[in-house]
Amino acid sequence: MFTQALPIFKSKLGITSTVRDEYLLAILQGIEEELTSIQGITLDETNTVHLMFVIDYAEYRYNNRDNPTLPRHLQWRLHNLMLKGGGPNV
């Protein structure tokens, strides 16, 4: 969905080659599906807040594979997206 997410995600990680693109795309797609299917958030590709949340969440997932605890700043942003962005109870 977020076609511009991969280059920004790779830039944020400092990755310049295409070797890990498949893995990075899988992370991005998994997050997008989780947010829409499980959290009930309607993502908008043109909304930079949504784009940057997906990228920041993906960076956390990439760097913290063994840590299931979501950082407070991502929790706060996720809750705001759920409230404002069409969560399951809206």
mmCIF file with all atom_site columns, C-alpha atoms in Angstrom:
data_model
loop_
_atom_site.group_PDB
_atom_site.id
_atom_site.type_symbol
_atom_site.label_atom_id
_atom_site.label_alt_id
_atom_site.label_comp_id
_atom_site.label_asym_id
_atom_site.label_entity_id
_atom_site.label_seq_id
_atom_site.pdbx_PDB_ins_code
_atom_site.Cartn_x
_atom_site.Cartn_y
_atom_site.Cartn_z
_atom_site.occupancy
_atom_site.B_iso_or_equiv
_atom_site.pdbx_formal_charge
_atom_site.auth_seq_id
_atom_site.auth_comp_id
_atom_site.auth_asym_id
_atom_site.auth_atom_id
_atom_site.pdbx_PDB_model_num
ATOM 1  C CA . MET A 1 1  ? 0.000   0.000   0.000  1.00 0.00 ? 1  MET A CA 1
ATOM 2  C CA . PHE A 1 2  ? 2.621   2.541   1.029  1.00 0.00 ? 2  PHE A CA 1
ATOM 3  C CA . THR A 1 3  ? 4.743   2.529   -2.121 1.00 0.00 ? 3  THR A CA 1
ATOM 4  C CA . GLN A 1 4  ? 7.066   5.235   -0.797 1.00 0.00 ? 4  GLN A CA 1
ATOM 5  C CA . ALA A 1 5  ? 7.593   3.474   2.566  1.00 0.00 ? 5  ALA A CA 1
ATOM 6  C CA . LEU A 1 6  ? 10.394  1.100   1.533  1.00 0.00 ? 6  LEU A CA 1
ATOM 7  C CA . PRO A 1 7  ? 12.919  3.745   0.402  1.00 0.00 ? 7  PRO A CA 1
ATOM 8  C CA . ILE A 1 8  ? 12.287  5.848   3.525  1.00 0.00 ? 8  ILE A CA 1
ATOM 9  C CA . PHE A 1 9  ? 12.487  2.755   5.761  1.00 0.00 ? 9  PHE A CA 1
ATOM 10 C CA . LYS A 1 10 ? 15.775  1.702   4.149  1.00 0.00 ? 10 LYS A CA 1
ATOM 11 C CA . SER A 1 11 ? 17.155  5.218   4.493  1.00 0.00 ? 11 SER A CA 1
ATOM 12 C CA . LYS A 1 12 ? 16.237  5.300   8.169  1.00 0.00 ? 12 LYS A CA 1
ATOM 13 C CA . LEU A 1 13 ? 18.063  2.000   8.688  1.00 0.00 ? 13 LEU A CA 1
ATOM 14 C CA . GLY A 1 14 ? 21.050  3.120   6.609  1.00 0.00 ? 14 GLY A CA 1
ATOM 15 C CA . ILE A 1 15 ? 20.577  0.322   4.069  1.00 0.00 ? 15 ILE A CA 1
ATOM 16 C CA . THR A 1 16 ? 21.521  1.151   0.480  1.00 0.00 ? 16 THR A CA 1
ATOM 17 C CA . SER A 1 17 ? 21.496  -2.260  -1.214 1.00 0.00 ? 17 SER A CA 1
ATOM 18 C CA . THR A 1 18 ? 18.479  -4.262  -2.359 1.00 0.00 ? 18 THR A CA 1
ATOM 19 C CA . VAL A 1 19 ? 19.583  -7.505  -0.685 1.00 0.00 ? 19 VAL A CA 1
ATOM 20 C CA . ARG A 1 20 ? 17.139  -7.198  2.248  1.00 0.00 ? 20 ARG A CA 1
ATOM 21 C CA . ASP A 1 21 ? 14.242  -5.642  0.311  1.00 0.00 ? 21 ASP A CA 1
ATOM 22 C CA . GLU A 1 22 ? 12.075  -8.757  0.440  1.00 0.00 ? 22 GLU A CA 1
ATOM 23 C CA . TYR A 1 23 ? 12.422  -9.011  4.228  1.00 0.00 ? 23 TYR A CA 1
ATOM 24 C CA . LEU A 1 24 ? 11.858  -5.279  4.742  1.00 0.00 ? 24 LEU A CA 1
ATOM 25 C CA . LEU A 1 25 ? 8.764   -5.358  2.507  1.00 0.00 ? 25 LEU A CA 1
ATOM 26 C CA . ALA A 1 26 ? 7.405   -8.289  4.504  1.00 0.00 ? 26 ALA A CA 1
ATOM 27 C CA . ILE A 1 27 ? 7.783   -6.265  7.715  1.00 0.00 ? 27 ILE A CA 1
ATOM 28 C CA . LEU A 1 28 ? 6.010   -3.254  6.184  1.00 0.00 ? 28 LEU A CA 1
ATOM 29 C CA . GLN A 1 29 ? 3.195   -5.352  4.728  1.00 0.00 ? 29 GLN A CA 1
ATOM 30 C CA . GLY A 1 30 ? 2.749   -7.250  7.991  1.00 0.00 ? 30 GLY A CA 1
ATOM 31 C CA . ILE A 1 31 ? 2.415   -4.019  9.925  1.00 0.00 ? 31 ILE A CA 1
ATOM 32 C CA . GLU A 1 32 ? -0.040  -2.541  7.440  1.00 0.00 ? 32 GLU A CA 1
ATOM 33 C CA . GLU A 1 33 ? -2.170  -5.683  7.580  1.00 0.00 ? 33 GLU A CA 1
ATOM 34 C CA . GLU A 1 34 ? -2.029  -5.795  11.375 1.00 0.00 ? 34 GLU A CA 1
ATOM 35 C CA . LEU A 1 35 ? -3.099  -2.164  11.649 1.00 0.00 ? 35 LEU A CA 1
ATOM 36 C CA . THR A 1 36 ? -5.998  -2.575  9.225  1.00 0.00 ? 36 THR A CA 1
ATOM 37 C CA . SER A 1 37 ? -7.195  -6.104  10.025 1.00 0.00 ? 37 SER A CA 1
ATOM 38 C CA . ILE A 1 38 ? -6.555  -6.380  13.758 1.00 0.00 ? 38 ILE A CA 1
ATOM 39 C CA . GLN A 1 39 ? -6.542  -2.782  14.987 1.00 0.00 ? 39 GLN A CA 1
ATOM 40 C CA . GLY A 1 40 ? -9.237  -1.641  12.549 1.00 0.00 ? 40 GLY A CA 1
ATOM 41 C CA . ILE A 1 41 ? -7.359  1.471   11.462 1.00 0.00 ? 41 ILE A CA 1
ATOM 42 C CA . THR A 1 42 ? -8.098  2.855   8.016  1.00 0.00 ? 42 THR A CA 1
ATOM 43 C CA . LEU A 1 43 ? -4.690  3.794   6.625  1.00 0.00 ? 43 LEU A CA 1
ATOM 44 C CA . ASP A 1 44 ? -4.350  6.567   4.071  1.00 0.00 ? 44 ASP A CA 1
ATOM 45 C CA . GLU A 1 45 ? -1.330  6.417   1.763  1.00 0.00 ? 45 GLU A CA 1
ATOM 46 C CA . THR A 1 46 ? -1.340  10.207  1.341  1.00 0.00 ? 46 THR A CA 1
ATOM 47 C CA . ASN A 1 47 ? -1.303  10.861  5.104  1.00 0.00 ? 47 ASN A CA 1
ATOM 48 C CA . THR A 1 48 ? 2.289   11.427  6.227  1.00 0.00 ? 48 THR A CA 1
ATOM 49 C CA . VAL A 1 49 ? 1.374   10.721  9.858  1.00 0.00 ? 49 VAL A CA 1
ATOM 50 C CA . HIS A 1 50 ? 0.229   7.227   8.841  1.00 0.00 ? 50 HIS A CA 1
ATOM 51 C CA . LEU A 1 51 ? 3.283   6.708   6.639  1.00 0.00 ? 51 LEU A CA 1
ATOM 52 C CA . MET A 1 52 ? 5.754   7.727   9.334  1.00 0.00 ? 52 MET A CA 1
ATOM 53 C CA . PHE A 1 53 ? 4.004   5.624   11.973 1.00 0.00 ? 53 PHE A CA 1
ATOM 54 C CA . VAL A 1 54 ? 4.261   2.543   9.747  1.00 0.00 ? 54 VAL A CA 1
ATOM 55 C CA . ILE A 1 55 ? 7.952   3.269   9.102  1.00 0.00 ? 55 ILE A CA 1
ATOM 56 C CA . ASP A 1 56 ? 8.757   3.912   12.774 1.00 0.00 ? 56 ASP A CA 1
ATOM 57 C CA . TYR A 1 57 ? 6.859   0.780   13.809 1.00 0.00 ? 57 TYR A CA 1
ATOM 58 C CA . ALA A 1 58 ? 8.716   -1.206  11.135 1.00 0.00 ? 58 ALA A CA 1
ATOM 59 C CA . GLU A 1 59 ? 12.055  0.133   12.374 1.00 0.00 ? 59 GLU A CA 1
ATOM 60 C CA . TYR A 1 60 ? 11.156  -0.986  15.893 1.00 0.00 ? 60 TYR A CA 1
ATOM 61 C CA . ARG A 1 61 ? 10.180  -4.447  14.609 1.00 0.00 ? 61 ARG A CA 1
ATOM 62 C CA . TYR A 1 62 ? 13.392  -4.746  12.578 1.00 0.00 ? 62 TYR A CA 1
ATOM 63 C CA . ASN A 1 63 ? 15.686  -3.714  15.443 1.00 0.00 ? 63 ASN A CA 1
ATOM 64 C CA . ASN A 1 64 ? 13.838  -5.432  18.320 1.00 0.00 ? 64 ASN A CA 1
ATOM 65 C CA . ARG A 1 65 ? 12.896  -8.901  17.148 1.00 0.00 ? 65 ARG A CA 1
ATOM 66 C CA . ASP A 1 66 ? 13.289  -10.345 20.644 1.00 0.00 ? 66 ASP A CA 1
ATOM 67 C CA . ASN A 1 67 ? 11.561  -7.550  22.582 1.00 0.00 ? 67 ASN A CA 1
ATOM 68 C CA . PRO A 1 68 ? 7.743   -7.757  22.499 1.00 0.00 ? 68 PRO A CA 1
ATOM 69 C CA . THR A 1 69 ? 7.255   -4.558  24.530 1.00 0.00 ? 69 THR A CA 1
ATOM 70 C CA . LEU A 1 70 ? 6.221   -1.667  22.316 1.00 0.00 ? 70 LEU A CA 1
ATOM 71 C CA . PRO A 1 71 ? 7.978   1.605   23.245 1.00 0.00 ? 71 PRO A CA 1
ATOM 72 C CA . ARG A 1 72 ? 5.796   4.194   24.918 1.00 0.00 ? 72 ARG A CA 1
ATOM 73 C CA . HIS A 1 73 ? 5.986   6.695   22.039 1.00 0.00 ? 73 HIS A CA 1
ATOM 74 C CA . LEU A 1 74 ? 4.715   4.048   19.576 1.00 0.00 ? 74 LEU A CA 1
ATOM 75 C CA . GLN A 1 75 ? 1.957   2.988   21.999 1.00 0.00 ? 75 GLN A CA 1
ATOM 76 C CA . TRP A 1 76 ? 0.836   6.599   22.314 1.00 0.00 ? 76 TRP A CA 1
ATOM 77 C CA . ARG A 1 77 ? 0.822   7.119   18.536 1.00 0.00 ? 77 ARG A CA 1
ATOM 78 C CA . LEU A 1 78 ? -1.018  3.821   17.954 1.00 0.00 ? 78 LEU A CA 1
ATOM 79 C CA . HIS A 1 79 ? -3.712  4.761   20.462 1.00 0.00 ? 79 HIS A CA 1
ATOM 80 C CA . ASN A 1 80 ? -4.115  8.162   18.800 1.00 0.00 ? 80 ASN A CA 1
ATOM 81 C CA . LEU A 1 81 ? -4.441  6.506   15.387 1.00 0.00 ? 81 LEU A CA 1
ATOM 82 C CA . MET A 1 82 ? -7.047  4.134   16.768 1.00 0.00 ? 82 MET A CA 1
ATOM 83 C CA . LEU A 1 83 ? -9.043  6.987   18.249 1.00 0.00 ? 83 LEU A CA 1
ATOM 84 C CA . LYS A 1 84 ? -8.745  9.406   15.350 1.00 0.00 ? 84 LYS A CA 1
ATOM 85 C CA . GLY A 1 85 ? -8.092  7.067   12.449 1.00 0.00 ? 85 GLY A CA 1
ATOM 86 C CA . GLY A 1 86 ? -11.086 4.802   12.673 1.00 0.00 ? 86 GLY A CA 1
ATOM 87 C CA . GLY A 1 87 ? -10.299 2.131   15.217 1.00 0.00 ? 87 GLY A CA 1
ATOM 88 C CA . PRO A 1 88 ? -12.771 -0.697  15.857 1.00 0.00 ? 88 PRO A CA 1
ATOM 89 C CA . ASN A 1 89 ? -14.852 1.308   18.350 1.00 0.00 ? 89 ASN A CA 1
ATOM 90 C CA . VAL A 1 90 ? -15.209 4.470   16.245 1.00 0.00 ? 90 VAL A CA 1
#
